[in-house]
Amino acid sequence: MATAPFFSLPHSIKHLSDSGALSSVPPHYACRDPDAPSDVDPTLEGQIPTIDLSVLTEGDPARRSEMVRQLGLACEEWGFFVVVNHGVPETVREAMFAAAQGFFDLEEEEKAEHSGKHVMDPIRYGTSFNTKVEDVGYWRDYLKMVVHPAFHSPAKPLGFGEVLGQYAACTRVVGMELLRGIWESLELDEGYMNNALGLDACFQVCTVNLYPPCPQPELATGLPPHSDHGLLTLLRQNGVDGLQVKHGSKWVHVKPPPNSFLVNTGDHMEIVTNGRYKSVLHRAVINGRSTRMSIATVVAPSPDTVVEPVAQLVSSERPAMYRGVRYREYLEHQQGNKLWEKSALDLLRFHCLVINSNKRTNSGCVLSILLQVATLFADHSIVQNIQSFVLVYNSNNQSIHLYILICSMTEQNSKSFTVPSHSHRSSIYFITTFATLLVLVLLQIQVLTSSVSTCSLSWPFFDRALHRDESSIHTELGRARSMLRDSVTFLPLKDLRFAKEPMSGHTWFMSSMNDTFEGDETRHLYFPSEASKGRLLCLSAPDTSDGTKNSYALAWPEALPHDATLFPGLTFVSDTYYDYGNLWHGTSAILPFVSWHQRKECAVPDRWVLFHWGEPRTSMGAWVHNLTRAAIGEVRIEDLRGHGGAGPACFEKAAVFRHNEGAMKKQRRREVYDMMRCRARASCGVARAIMDPKAIRMTLLLRLGSRSFKNESTVIRIFETECAKVDGCVVKVAWGNNMTFCDQVKLMSETDILVSPHGCQLTNLFLMDKNSSVMEFYPKGWQELAGVGQYIYRWMANWAGMQHKGSWRDPHGEECPHTDKLACFLFYKDAQIGHDEIHFAEWAAKVLGEVKEMKSSSGSRHTDVAGSSNPCPCDR
Ligand code: OGA
Ligand code: NI
């Protein structure tokens, strides 16, 4: 039970520390014995495993699988590792720490708006861990925010939410990438795990910890030894050390390399892997000089998922070690109690015992088995704890083995979480069922051994039905079909309950349907299928401006809704959050179809049906259309409103994608980009010229109007000057506005370094040879206002196998005259970009140097030559 704290709580440790009046800690915080011998082993520090995320995401298969192996070892042996080359920009980290400092610097009353609330509140500010139940205090203030599946952020200080949003999105990507590697290290299927843990709606919480300087750091502690509740925790700190992790019986003081994440496994990793990867104990120590700040991001299963050991890691040698529990309940328990070691997880631990009774099948022994079972069941507490039982009959030596798995939990266990317990009545029921089963099994064995092979049982009910006269059966069938027709139920295509998460999980498009996972494809729906029980997809979508007025239904082909039109063949149904006119967005929406097309024997759809926010669309932008045609084949977009009758359209076969490429596995995405590049080049007749392997082709792909360079000729001159210094370098200058699709494909096939302002024409980057380079430019104001969308070309470069060589953000330029953020974003979006002669020259020289180096080390080898000599996937 919660006990009231016996001391008066400070507002915050910061307040206490800032007052400067303390020369010793208040007794309530003295929880350590200063004379205890040190339990820290300094020799272990150098052994902490390091994981290079870039190898996991873009390494060649051999390096990647080695890194996956190392990741598995790190989880198994340490539960802790350092992640480098994670791709999260330093600027995002810096902005996050500055924003967090801004929050703690608010007036106490302002912060208090988020304090003293329930442990499950999505935003919580406080001190120590849980002062309602603790009898010692920890030298720590914290701000916890649930950032996914729903995003929460305090309103103050200004701009906090945006920064947090970026930080959360970036760390979630890193977390998911690591999880992918971890599942792989255990040979678990990623799609299956994502589904089992509800990772689309994963729970993510960011905790900012503030540890002010402490007058007696040897007496107090920042956080006591504990494990975290989630799957993984990603921690960053402000440059002041203080995290210690337990390894074996010793503690290791962690001094992270710059720009790295410290990652530890959490309790749910231990549960789901059935103890293969255990959560690691860690603690935070404090110091007397500087303020330490850390940001811990926990990535966890979705709150409503009941997490239990995954079946693949449970066997008779290693029975399930933990009871399943709903994540939300676990969290509430863990957060609502004292923080102490693995006390929350311990409550879920089973202590198991397998009983094996080996008996021969003669009647005397059957009796003895029954007796044995009855003795077991006479003890109510054992019945309560029986996990499962299996009867195995060995026909060779005619023996029966009865395995009973008995698992016990302490009484406290069952109280802390709601454990379904067996009543007395259910144990009687259990015994009866068991005995009946046993008798049936024995009967069966007898039947088998005496070789009775025919069964002459007669069922009077069937007899009667079969002799009914045929015409009445037809009438009834007709009636049944008509009832089926009438019972087809249309639901709104766009479900506003999911308005906040249009891109995850169920999405707002056909929200009652679950996606199918197929290997590393993106999730999709296919009709008719086993899951649809053979029913076809029908759409009724007359409204082009409000998706909630459009609807969908499933219907059996024999009982399509009245006045439906059946479209034969294969239909691709696409819904995108974005729009098909935009190069990046359109590509992102069609990429999963390209992948599916290739996997399904290059099946070309007979038609496309396009939706944007649940509203029908009848065209793609020319570029997207051309790319789709090159990659998949002729694109016929069906206008459902014009198909004749006003009734619904039903499809003989339909593949529905409502997630963009972001939902696909990285490796697969890269293969698909390779295929699109190959097919685009082939369809434009771009054959690769035999060229000097040392040539370096730099292309300035420029814009007119918004985001053009203010002083274009100077920018061109700078790059030309640097290029001229490098042997074999040539510069081309092109403007994206007046080029055809094939012009662009050709230009990109002749580009090693793409120099271009941020904007959708940069989508062309995937059309370069693999490993080519990108240099990106932004006008003033983007960093602050553009959100994560500004990183799309970094992502794309990574996904398509290119090298993003950084971005230049114009520090100068006209100030936004508006106060409204959106107005300012639009203002900056249309602004022009200046230049920095010295920086551009140095940057160009550096990139040229790197490309030259890479070219000379790889010689003249080119692996992805397009054209007639090398067919692309699906070439006919
Ligand atoms: C945590 C945690 C450690 C640190 O927030 O769960 O363990 O170094 N933090 O701040
Ligand atoms: Ni922790």
PDB file of C-alpha atoms in Angstrom, residues 399-629:
ATOM      1  CA  SER A 399       4.023 -46.937 -24.071  1.00  0.00           C
ATOM      2  CA  ILE A 400       2.189 -43.833 -23.056  1.00  0.00           C
ATOM      3  CA  HIS A 401       3.986 -40.805 -21.734  1.00  0.00           C
ATOM      4  CA  LEU A 402       2.066 -38.249 -19.849  1.00  0.00           C
ATOM      5  CA  TYR A 403       3.859 -34.936 -19.562  1.00  0.00           C
ATOM      6  CA  ILE A 404       2.460 -32.393 -17.183  1.00  0.00           C
ATOM      7  CA  LEU A 405       3.926 -28.929 -17.003  1.00  0.00           C
ATOM      8  CA  ILE A 406       3.348 -27.421 -13.630  1.00  0.00           C
ATOM      9  CA  CYS A 407       4.273 -23.811 -13.109  1.00  0.00           C
ATOM     10  CA  SER A 408       3.915 -21.953  -9.926  1.00  0.00           C
ATOM     11  CA  MET A 409       3.718 -18.299  -9.146  1.00  0.00           C
ATOM     12  CA  THR A 410       4.003 -16.847  -5.708  1.00  0.00           C
ATOM     13  CA  GLU A 411       0.833 -15.642  -4.137  1.00  0.00           C
ATOM     14  CA  GLN A 412       1.935 -12.083  -4.506  1.00  0.00           C
ATOM     15  CA  ASN A 413       2.318 -12.656  -8.226  1.00  0.00           C
ATOM     16  CA  SER A 414      -1.252 -13.507  -8.755  1.00  0.00           C
ATOM     17  CA  LYS A 415      -2.383 -10.528  -6.729  1.00  0.00           C
ATOM     18  CA  SER A 416      -0.356  -7.918  -8.522  1.00  0.00           C
ATOM     19  CA  PHE A 417      -1.748  -8.577 -11.927  1.00  0.00           C
ATOM     20  CA  THR A 418      -5.129  -9.991 -12.695  1.00  0.00           C
ATOM     21  CA  VAL A 419      -4.329 -13.653 -13.164  1.00  0.00           C
ATOM     22  CA  PRO A 420      -7.201 -15.801 -14.353  1.00  0.00           C
ATOM     23  CA  SER A 421      -7.355 -18.440 -11.647  1.00  0.00           C
ATOM     24  CA  HIS A 422      -9.163 -21.769 -11.684  1.00  0.00           C
ATOM     25  CA  SER A 423     -12.111 -22.159  -9.413  1.00  0.00           C
ATOM     26  CA  HIS A 424     -12.880 -25.389  -7.636  1.00  0.00           C
ATOM     27  CA  ARG A 425     -15.582 -26.084 -10.125  1.00  0.00           C
ATOM     28  CA  SER A 426     -13.215 -25.584 -13.013  1.00  0.00           C
ATOM     29  CA  SER A 427     -10.840 -28.155 -11.587  1.00  0.00           C
ATOM     30  CA  ILE A 428     -13.612 -30.731 -11.498  1.00  0.00           C
ATOM     31  CA  TYR A 429     -14.410 -29.817 -15.054  1.00  0.00           C
ATOM     32  CA  PHE A 430     -10.738 -30.130 -15.844  1.00  0.00           C
ATOM     33  CA  ILE A 431     -10.458 -33.579 -14.322  1.00  0.00           C
ATOM     34  CA  THR A 432     -13.532 -34.797 -16.170  1.00  0.00           C
ATOM     35  CA  THR A 433     -12.291 -33.474 -19.490  1.00  0.00           C
ATOM     36  CA  PHE A 434      -8.920 -34.955 -18.875  1.00  0.00           C
ATOM     37  CA  ALA A 435     -10.275 -38.355 -17.981  1.00  0.00           C
ATOM     38  CA  THR A 436     -12.578 -38.376 -21.023  1.00  0.00           C
ATOM     39  CA  LEU A 437      -9.708 -37.420 -23.259  1.00  0.00           C
ATOM     40  CA  LEU A 438      -7.586 -40.156 -21.819  1.00  0.00           C
ATOM     41  CA  VAL A 439     -10.266 -42.749 -22.393  1.00  0.00           C
ATOM     42  CA  LEU A 440     -10.753 -41.506 -25.936  1.00  0.00           C
ATOM     43  CA  VAL A 441      -7.048 -41.707 -26.637  1.00  0.00           C
ATOM     44  CA  LEU A 442      -6.916 -45.241 -25.336  1.00  0.00           C
ATOM     45  CA  LEU A 443      -9.936 -46.183 -27.367  1.00  0.00           C
ATOM     46  CA  GLN A 444      -8.290 -44.738 -30.414  1.00  0.00           C
ATOM     47  CA  ILE A 445      -5.149 -46.725 -29.766  1.00  0.00           C
ATOM     48  CA  GLN A 446      -7.222 -49.886 -29.567  1.00  0.00           C
ATOM     49  CA  VAL A 447      -9.016 -49.039 -32.756  1.00  0.00           C
ATOM     50  CA  LEU A 448      -5.712 -48.518 -34.510  1.00  0.00           C
ATOM     51  CA  THR A 449      -4.085 -51.652 -33.209  1.00  0.00           C
ATOM     52  CA  SER A 450      -7.023 -53.857 -34.144  1.00  0.00           C
ATOM     53  CA  SER A 451      -7.022 -52.338 -37.666  1.00  0.00           C
ATOM     54  CA  VAL A 452     -10.672 -51.488 -37.848  1.00  0.00           C
ATOM     55  CA  SER A 453     -10.706 -49.311 -40.905  1.00  0.00           C
ATOM     56  CA  THR A 454     -14.329 -48.651 -41.732  1.00  0.00           C
ATOM     57  CA  CYS A 455     -16.930 -46.758 -39.836  1.00  0.00           C
ATOM     58  CA  SER A 456     -20.544 -47.568 -40.334  1.00  0.00           C
ATOM     59  CA  LEU A 457     -22.133 -45.037 -38.082  1.00  0.00           C
ATOM     60  CA  SER A 458     -25.293 -43.626 -39.533  1.00  0.00           C
ATOM     61  CA  TRP A 459     -26.478 -40.104 -38.764  1.00  0.00           C
ATOM     62  CA  PRO A 460     -30.244 -39.837 -39.054  1.00  0.00           C
ATOM     63  CA  PHE A 461     -30.103 -36.047 -39.496  1.00  0.00           C
ATOM     64  CA  PHE A 462     -28.071 -36.246 -42.728  1.00  0.00           C
ATOM     65  CA  ASP A 463     -30.170 -39.076 -44.012  1.00  0.00           C
ATOM     66  CA  ARG A 464     -33.205 -36.932 -43.789  1.00  0.00           C
ATOM     67  CA  ALA A 465     -31.637 -33.896 -45.394  1.00  0.00           C
ATOM     68  CA  LEU A 466     -30.394 -35.916 -48.350  1.00  0.00           C
ATOM     69  CA  HIS A 467     -33.795 -37.237 -49.138  1.00  0.00           C
ATOM     70  CA  ARG A 468     -35.532 -33.905 -49.282  1.00  0.00           C
ATOM     71  CA  ASP A 469     -36.787 -33.124 -52.751  1.00  0.00           C
ATOM     72  CA  GLU A 470     -34.376 -31.220 -54.978  1.00  0.00           C
ATOM     73  CA  SER A 471     -36.554 -28.313 -56.029  1.00  0.00           C
ATOM     74  CA  SER A 472     -37.160 -27.186 -52.494  1.00  0.00           C
ATOM     75  CA  ILE A 473     -33.406 -27.211 -51.945  1.00  0.00           C
ATOM     76  CA  HIS A 474     -32.998 -24.899 -54.948  1.00  0.00           C
ATOM     77  CA  THR A 475     -35.580 -22.509 -53.646  1.00  0.00           C
ATOM     78  CA  GLU A 476     -33.860 -22.403 -50.301  1.00  0.00           C
ATOM     79  CA  LEU A 477     -30.482 -21.853 -51.886  1.00  0.00           C
ATOM     80  CA  GLY A 478     -31.895 -18.941 -53.870  1.00  0.00           C
ATOM     81  CA  ARG A 479     -33.359 -17.447 -50.732  1.00  0.00           C
ATOM     82  CA  ALA A 480     -30.064 -17.869 -48.891  1.00  0.00           C
ATOM     83  CA  ARG A 481     -28.165 -16.160 -51.695  1.00  0.00           C
ATOM     84  CA  SER A 482     -30.528 -13.245 -51.740  1.00  0.00           C
ATOM     85  CA  MET A 483     -30.163 -12.902 -47.994  1.00  0.00           C
ATOM     86  CA  LEU A 484     -26.393 -12.924 -48.360  1.00  0.00           C
ATOM     87  CA  ARG A 485     -26.658 -10.197 -50.970  1.00  0.00           C
ATOM     88  CA  ASP A 486     -28.761  -8.084 -48.686  1.00  0.00           C
ATOM     89  CA  SER A 487     -26.461  -8.608 -45.787  1.00  0.00           C
ATOM     90  CA  VAL A 488     -23.385  -7.130 -47.488  1.00  0.00           C
ATOM     91  CA  THR A 489     -22.514  -4.226 -45.246  1.00  0.00           C
ATOM     92  CA  PHE A 490     -20.738  -1.132 -46.461  1.00  0.00           C
ATOM     93  CA  LEU A 491     -18.482   0.757 -44.052  1.00  0.00           C
ATOM     94  CA  PRO A 492     -16.922   4.203 -44.542  1.00  0.00           C
ATOM     95  CA  LEU A 493     -13.647   4.085 -46.476  1.00  0.00           C
ATOM     96  CA  LYS A 494     -12.105   6.748 -44.302  1.00  0.00           C
ATOM     97  CA  ASP A 495     -12.555   6.239 -40.603  1.00  0.00           C
ATOM     98  CA  LEU A 496     -11.970   9.420 -38.661  1.00  0.00           C
ATOM     99  CA  ARG A 497     -11.307   7.545 -35.451  1.00  0.00           C
ATOM    100  CA  PHE A 498      -7.882   6.910 -36.920  1.00  0.00           C
ATOM    101  CA  ALA A 499      -7.436  10.450 -38.204  1.00  0.00           C
ATOM    102  CA  LYS A 500      -4.386  10.962 -36.015  1.00  0.00           C
ATOM    103  CA  GLU A 501      -2.567   7.907 -37.288  1.00  0.00           C
ATOM    104  CA  PRO A 502      -3.384   7.661 -40.963  1.00  0.00           C
ATOM    105  CA  MET A 503      -0.159   5.871 -41.724  1.00  0.00           C
ATOM    106  CA  SER A 504       0.170   3.271 -39.019  1.00  0.00           C
ATOM    107  CA  GLY A 505      -1.473  -0.068 -38.396  1.00  0.00           C
ATOM    108  CA  HIS A 506      -5.074  -0.207 -39.442  1.00  0.00           C
ATOM    109  CA  THR A 507      -5.044   3.301 -40.945  1.00  0.00           C
ATOM    110  CA  TRP A 508      -8.167   5.275 -41.632  1.00  0.00           C
ATOM    111  CA  PHE A 509      -8.588   3.533 -44.981  1.00  0.00           C
ATOM    112  CA  MET A 510     -10.677   0.358 -44.675  1.00  0.00           C
ATOM    113  CA  SER A 511     -10.012   0.448 -40.987  1.00  0.00           C
ATOM    114  CA  SER A 512     -11.797  -2.771 -40.101  1.00  0.00           C
ATOM    115  CA  MET A 513      -9.295  -4.821 -42.098  1.00  0.00           C
ATOM    116  CA  ASN A 514      -6.021  -6.257 -40.890  1.00  0.00           C
ATOM    117  CA  ASP A 515      -3.020  -6.238 -43.150  1.00  0.00           C
ATOM    118  CA  THR A 516      -1.323  -9.377 -44.336  1.00  0.00           C
ATOM    119  CA  PHE A 517       2.408  -9.712 -43.881  1.00  0.00           C
ATOM    120  CA  GLU A 518       4.298 -11.485 -46.557  1.00  0.00           C
ATOM    121  CA  GLY A 519       7.985 -11.818 -45.877  1.00  0.00           C
ATOM    122  CA  ASP A 520       9.621  -8.448 -46.196  1.00  0.00           C
ATOM    123  CA  GLU A 521       6.947  -6.800 -48.327  1.00  0.00           C
ATOM    124  CA  THR A 522       5.041  -3.928 -46.961  1.00  0.00           C
ATOM    125  CA  ARG A 523       1.801  -4.920 -45.321  1.00  0.00           C
ATOM    126  CA  HIS A 524      -1.107  -5.196 -47.683  1.00  0.00           C
ATOM    127  CA  LEU A 525      -4.527  -6.687 -48.218  1.00  0.00           C
ATOM    128  CA  TYR A 526      -5.485  -9.177 -50.859  1.00  0.00           C
ATOM    129  CA  PHE A 527      -8.971 -10.237 -51.930  1.00  0.00           C
ATOM    130  CA  PRO A 528     -10.233 -12.882 -52.223  1.00  0.00           C
ATOM    131  CA  SER A 529      -8.130 -14.663 -49.635  1.00  0.00           C
ATOM    132  CA  GLU A 530      -8.381 -17.093 -46.809  1.00  0.00           C
ATOM    133  CA  ALA A 531      -8.669 -14.158 -44.440  1.00  0.00           C
ATOM    134  CA  SER A 532     -11.558 -12.716 -46.440  1.00  0.00           C
ATOM    135  CA  LYS A 533     -13.103 -16.205 -46.528  1.00  0.00           C
ATOM    136  CA  GLY A 534     -13.178 -16.033 -50.289  1.00  0.00           C
ATOM    137  CA  ARG A 535     -15.009 -12.727 -50.391  1.00  0.00           C
ATOM    138  CA  LEU A 536     -14.226 -10.007 -52.913  1.00  0.00           C
ATOM    139  CA  LEU A 537     -13.594  -6.357 -52.265  1.00  0.00           C
ATOM    140  CA  CYS A 538     -16.336  -3.957 -53.314  1.00  0.00           C
ATOM    141  CA  LEU A 539     -15.993  -0.190 -53.335  1.00  0.00           C
ATOM    142  CA  SER A 540     -18.550   2.520 -53.617  1.00  0.00           C
ATOM    143  CA  ALA A 541     -16.689   5.778 -53.939  1.00  0.00           C
ATOM    144  CA  PRO A 542     -18.564   8.649 -55.574  1.00  0.00           C
ATOM    145  CA  ASP A 543     -17.258  11.432 -53.333  1.00  0.00           C
ATOM    146  CA  THR A 544     -14.008  13.110 -54.362  1.00  0.00           C
ATOM    147  CA  SER A 545     -13.757  15.464 -51.423  1.00  0.00           C
ATOM    148  CA  ASP A 546     -14.876  13.537 -48.353  1.00  0.00           C
ATOM    149  CA  GLY A 547     -13.608  10.000 -47.914  1.00  0.00           C
ATOM    150  CA  THR A 548     -16.020   9.304 -45.055  1.00  0.00           C
ATOM    151  CA  LYS A 549     -18.859   9.357 -47.590  1.00  0.00           C
ATOM    152  CA  ASN A 550     -17.232   6.592 -49.624  1.00  0.00           C
ATOM    153  CA  SER A 551     -17.498   3.004 -48.540  1.00  0.00           C
ATOM    154  CA  TYR A 552     -16.263  -0.565 -48.887  1.00  0.00           C
ATOM    155  CA  ALA A 553     -17.588  -4.035 -48.242  1.00  0.00           C
ATOM    156  CA  LEU A 554     -16.712  -7.691 -48.715  1.00  0.00           C
ATOM    157  CA  ALA A 555     -19.013  -9.960 -50.657  1.00  0.00           C
ATOM    158  CA  TRP A 556     -18.999 -13.535 -51.932  1.00  0.00           C
ATOM    159  CA  PRO A 557     -18.776 -13.724 -55.715  1.00  0.00           C
ATOM    160  CA  GLU A 558     -22.049 -15.697 -55.757  1.00  0.00           C
ATOM    161  CA  ALA A 559     -23.807 -12.959 -53.825  1.00  0.00           C
ATOM    162  CA  LEU A 560     -22.470  -9.588 -54.903  1.00  0.00           C
ATOM    163  CA  PRO A 561     -24.512  -6.614 -53.762  1.00  0.00           C
ATOM    164  CA  HIS A 562     -27.406  -5.537 -55.966  1.00  0.00           C
ATOM    165  CA  ASP A 563     -26.381  -3.471 -59.034  1.00  0.00           C
ATOM    166  CA  ALA A 564     -22.685  -4.115 -58.458  1.00  0.00           C
ATOM    167  CA  THR A 565     -20.304  -4.230 -61.433  1.00  0.00           C
ATOM    168  CA  LEU A 566     -17.716  -6.992 -61.344  1.00  0.00           C
ATOM    169  CA  PHE A 567     -14.305  -5.960 -62.680  1.00  0.00           C
ATOM    170  CA  PRO A 568     -12.446  -9.017 -63.933  1.00  0.00           C
ATOM    171  CA  GLY A 569      -8.702  -9.601 -63.521  1.00  0.00           C
ATOM    172  CA  LEU A 570      -6.327  -7.937 -61.097  1.00  0.00           C
ATOM    173  CA  THR A 571      -6.854  -4.469 -59.659  1.00  0.00           C
ATOM    174  CA  PHE A 572      -4.292  -2.460 -57.707  1.00  0.00           C
ATOM    175  CA  VAL A 573      -5.996  -0.319 -55.100  1.00  0.00           C
ATOM    176  CA  SER A 574      -3.802   2.343 -53.601  1.00  0.00           C
ATOM    177  CA  ASP A 575      -4.511   4.791 -50.845  1.00  0.00           C
ATOM    178  CA  THR A 576      -1.959   7.371 -49.963  1.00  0.00           C
ATOM    179  CA  TYR A 577      -1.711   9.943 -47.282  1.00  0.00           C
ATOM    180  CA  TYR A 578       0.150  12.063 -49.800  1.00  0.00           C
ATOM    181  CA  ASP A 579      -0.637  12.778 -53.391  1.00  0.00           C
ATOM    182  CA  TYR A 580       0.145  11.159 -56.698  1.00  0.00           C
ATOM    183  CA  GLY A 581       1.198  14.450 -58.257  1.00  0.00           C
ATOM    184  CA  ASN A 582       4.270  14.828 -56.085  1.00  0.00           C
ATOM    185  CA  LEU A 583       7.370  12.937 -57.164  1.00  0.00           C
ATOM    186  CA  TRP A 584       8.459  11.838 -53.718  1.00  0.00           C
ATOM    187  CA  HIS A 585       5.003  11.068 -52.389  1.00  0.00           C
ATOM    188  CA  GLY A 586       3.902   9.264 -55.521  1.00  0.00           C
ATOM    189  CA  THR A 587       7.054   7.156 -55.651  1.00  0.00           C
ATOM    190  CA  SER A 588       6.635   6.269 -52.029  1.00  0.00           C
ATOM    191  CA  ALA A 589       3.065   5.117 -52.675  1.00  0.00           C
ATOM    192  CA  ILE A 590       3.782   2.998 -55.745  1.00  0.00           C
ATOM    193  CA  LEU A 591       6.981   1.357 -54.523  1.00  0.00           C
ATOM    194  CA  PRO A 592       5.182  -1.358 -52.524  1.00  0.00           C
ATOM    195  CA  PHE A 593       3.196  -2.252 -55.663  1.00  0.00           C
ATOM    196  CA  VAL A 594       6.399  -2.570 -57.663  1.00  0.00           C
ATOM    197  CA  SER A 595       7.683  -4.957 -55.034  1.00  0.00           C
ATOM    198  CA  TRP A 596       4.483  -7.015 -55.037  1.00  0.00           C
ATOM    199  CA  HIS A 597       4.434  -7.063 -58.826  1.00  0.00           C
ATOM    200  CA  GLN A 598       7.924  -8.498 -58.949  1.00  0.00           C
ATOM    201  CA  ARG A 599       7.232 -11.084 -56.266  1.00  0.00           C
ATOM    202  CA  LYS A 600       4.006 -12.256 -57.892  1.00  0.00           C
ATOM    203  CA  GLU A 601       5.490 -13.410 -61.156  1.00  0.00           C
ATOM    204  CA  CYS A 602       5.460  -9.878 -62.539  1.00  0.00           C
ATOM    205  CA  ALA A 603       1.684  -9.740 -62.640  1.00  0.00           C
ATOM    206  CA  VAL A 604       0.553  -6.544 -64.351  1.00  0.00           C
ATOM    207  CA  PRO A 605      -2.718  -5.183 -63.013  1.00  0.00           C
ATOM    208  CA  ASP A 606      -5.620  -4.688 -65.364  1.00  0.00           C
ATOM    209  CA  ARG A 607      -6.392  -1.417 -63.671  1.00  0.00           C
ATOM    210  CA  TRP A 608      -5.447   0.911 -60.866  1.00  0.00           C
ATOM    211  CA  VAL A 609      -7.871   2.479 -58.443  1.00  0.00           C
ATOM    212  CA  LEU A 610      -6.352   5.451 -56.657  1.00  0.00           C
ATOM    213  CA  PHE A 611      -7.378   7.094 -53.420  1.00  0.00           C
ATOM    214  CA  HIS A 612      -5.988  10.028 -51.548  1.00  0.00           C
ATOM    215  CA  TRP A 613      -7.366  10.238 -48.011  1.00  0.00           C
ATOM    216  CA  GLY A 614     -10.139   7.883 -49.033  1.00  0.00           C
ATOM    217  CA  GLU A 615     -11.159  10.107 -51.931  1.00  0.00           C
ATOM    218  CA  PRO A 616     -10.923   8.740 -55.476  1.00  0.00           C
ATOM    219  CA  ARG A 617      -8.298  10.181 -57.821  1.00  0.00           C
ATOM    220  CA  THR A 618      -8.109   9.629 -61.524  1.00  0.00           C
ATOM    221  CA  SER A 619      -4.575  10.625 -62.393  1.00  0.00           C
ATOM    222  CA  MET A 620      -0.979  10.469 -61.332  1.00  0.00           C
ATOM    223  CA  GLY A 621       1.489  13.245 -62.052  1.00  0.00           C
ATOM    224  CA  ALA A 622       3.325  12.648 -65.334  1.00  0.00           C
ATOM    225  CA  TRP A 623       6.603  11.711 -63.684  1.00  0.00           C
ATOM    226  CA  VAL A 624       4.988   9.219 -61.295  1.00  0.00           C
ATOM    227  CA  HIS A 625       2.887   7.819 -64.136  1.00  0.00           C
ATOM    228  CA  ASN A 626       5.968   7.328 -66.307  1.00  0.00           C
ATOM    229  CA  LEU A 627       7.889   5.681 -63.534  1.00  0.00           C
ATOM    230  CA  THR A 628       5.001   3.354 -62.729  1.00  0.00           C
ATOM    231  CA  ARG A 629       4.623   2.426 -66.377  1.00  0.00           C
TER     232      ARG A 629
END
